[in-house]
């Protein structure tokens, strides 16, 4: 099956699985895959809402992958902003979008009408 016949979400999910070395076909693996799908959906929604678009363009799929992968790393530490484990310190932003805002702001500048600052109306 080529990438052309797969949905954008399927391609994103495959990329995440590759990055986290996911190959578990057990019941536990199925539950994790369901979580990955939810994280992808939530990342797409957050990005679209922040940027002000209805459908995620392919250009932003890498950001979705990174956001979902970050959720995987944070698994078990939801609601915290830092954790220590065997000498390693993990820190997370309170907002999942925070690390990607510069990138998303650059994308927003490319949208049609981004340079429009509104209209001035006068009544004489």
Short mmCIF file of C-alpha atoms in Angstrom, two decimals:
data_model
loop_
_atom_site.label_atom_id
_atom_site.label_comp_id
_atom_site.label_asym_id
_atom_site.label_seq_id
_atom_site.Cartn_x
_atom_site.Cartn_y
_atom_site.Cartn_z
CA UNK A 1 0.00 0.00 0.00
CA UNK A 2 1.52 3.30 -1.02
CA UNK A 3 1.26 6.52 0.97
CA UNK A 4 -1.08 7.86 -1.73
CA UNK A 5 -3.81 5.38 -0.76
CA UNK A 6 -3.43 5.89 2.99
CA UNK A 7 -5.17 8.59 4.93
CA UNK A 8 -3.12 11.40 6.41
CA UNK A 9 -3.86 10.06 9.90
CA UNK A 10 -2.65 6.57 8.93
CA UNK A 11 0.63 8.02 7.65
CA UNK A 12 1.05 10.07 10.84
CA UNK A 13 0.33 6.99 12.99
CA UNK A 14 2.88 4.92 11.04
CA UNK A 15 5.53 7.61 11.51
CA UNK A 16 4.90 7.74 15.27
CA UNK A 17 5.05 3.95 15.55
CA UNK A 18 8.38 3.96 13.70
CA UNK A 19 9.82 6.66 15.94
CA UNK A 20 8.84 4.91 19.17
CA UNK A 21 9.76 1.41 17.90
CA UNK A 22 6.18 0.22 18.31
CA UNK A 23 5.54 -3.33 17.11
CA UNK A 24 3.41 -4.75 19.90
CA UNK A 25 0.41 -6.67 18.56
CA UNK A 26 -0.81 -7.77 21.98
CA UNK A 27 -3.87 -6.40 23.78
CA UNK A 28 -1.61 -3.90 25.54
CA UNK A 29 -0.31 -2.80 22.14
CA UNK A 30 -3.86 -2.33 20.86
CA UNK A 31 -4.64 -0.09 23.84
CA UNK A 32 -1.50 1.97 23.18
CA UNK A 33 -2.42 2.29 19.50
CA UNK A 34 -5.85 3.63 20.52
CA UNK A 35 -4.09 6.20 22.72
CA UNK A 36 -1.81 7.18 19.84
CA UNK A 37 -4.86 7.76 17.62
CA UNK A 38 -6.47 9.93 20.30
CA UNK A 39 -3.25 11.95 20.74
CA UNK A 40 -3.04 12.46 16.97
CA UNK A 41 -6.66 13.65 16.84
CA UNK A 42 -6.18 16.03 19.78
CA UNK A 43 -2.93 17.40 18.32
CA UNK A 44 -4.62 18.03 14.96
CA UNK A 45 -7.54 19.79 16.66
CA UNK A 46 -5.26 21.94 18.81
CA UNK A 47 -3.13 22.96 15.83
CA UNK A 48 -6.13 23.78 13.63
CA UNK A 49 -7.73 25.81 16.41
CA UNK A 50 -4.52 27.72 17.14
CA UNK A 51 -3.74 28.42 13.49
CA UNK A 52 -7.35 29.14 12.54
CA UNK A 53 -7.90 26.49 9.87
CA UNK A 54 -10.45 23.69 9.48
CA UNK A 55 -8.28 20.95 7.96
CA UNK A 56 -4.69 20.08 8.79
CA UNK A 57 -2.39 20.62 5.80
CA UNK A 58 0.36 18.09 5.07
CA UNK A 59 2.93 20.74 5.93
CA UNK A 60 1.94 20.49 9.62
CA UNK A 61 1.86 16.70 9.93
CA UNK A 62 5.39 16.68 11.36
CA UNK A 63 4.20 18.88 14.21
CA UNK A 64 1.38 16.43 14.92
CA UNK A 65 3.88 13.55 14.97
CA UNK A 66 6.12 15.43 17.41
CA UNK A 67 3.20 16.39 19.66
CA UNK A 68 1.86 12.82 19.79
CA UNK A 69 5.35 11.44 20.38
CA UNK A 70 5.74 13.90 23.28
CA UNK A 71 2.47 12.58 24.75
CA UNK A 72 3.89 9.05 24.50
CA UNK A 73 6.99 10.12 26.41
CA UNK A 74 4.79 11.78 29.04
CA UNK A 75 2.62 8.65 29.42
CA UNK A 76 2.13 8.03 33.13
CA UNK A 77 3.08 11.61 34.03
CA UNK A 78 -0.09 13.35 32.83
CA UNK A 79 -0.84 16.53 34.75
CA UNK A 80 2.77 17.09 35.81
CA UNK A 81 5.35 19.50 34.43
CA UNK A 82 8.45 17.55 35.52
CA UNK A 83 9.57 14.12 36.68
CA UNK A 84 12.80 12.48 37.83
CA UNK A 85 13.61 8.92 36.93
CA UNK A 86 16.94 7.23 37.61
CA UNK A 87 18.87 10.47 37.40
CA UNK A 88 17.04 11.75 34.33
CA UNK A 89 14.93 14.87 34.65
CA UNK A 90 11.98 15.30 32.31
CA UNK A 91 10.26 18.67 32.00
CA UNK A 92 7.16 19.54 30.02
CA UNK A 93 5.30 22.73 29.20
CA UNK A 94 1.90 23.20 30.78
CA UNK A 95 0.53 23.61 27.24
CA UNK A 96 1.14 20.92 24.65
CA UNK A 97 1.33 23.61 21.96
CA UNK A 98 3.94 25.77 23.72
CA UNK A 99 7.04 24.14 22.20
CA UNK A 100 5.56 24.50 18.70
CA UNK A 101 4.11 28.03 18.82
CA UNK A 102 7.02 29.65 16.93
CA UNK A 103 6.64 27.10 14.14
CA UNK A 104 2.85 27.49 14.07
CA UNK A 105 3.11 31.29 14.12
CA UNK A 106 5.37 31.08 11.05
CA UNK A 107 2.72 28.97 9.33
CA UNK A 108 -0.01 31.47 10.27
CA UNK A 109 1.99 34.24 8.57
CA UNK A 110 1.79 32.27 5.31
CA UNK A 111 -2.00 32.04 5.33
CA UNK A 112 -3.97 34.19 2.89
CA UNK A 113 -4.98 37.43 4.51
CA UNK A 114 -2.40 37.18 7.28
CA UNK A 115 -1.18 40.67 6.43
CA UNK A 116 -4.68 42.15 6.52
CA UNK A 117 -5.06 44.23 9.63
CA UNK A 118 -8.76 44.96 9.23
CA UNK A 119 -10.78 47.73 7.73
CA UNK A 120 -11.16 51.34 8.70
CA UNK A 121 -14.63 52.70 8.09
CA UNK A 122 -15.46 56.36 8.31
CA UNK A 123 -18.81 58.01 8.13
CA UNK A 124 -18.84 61.53 6.78
#
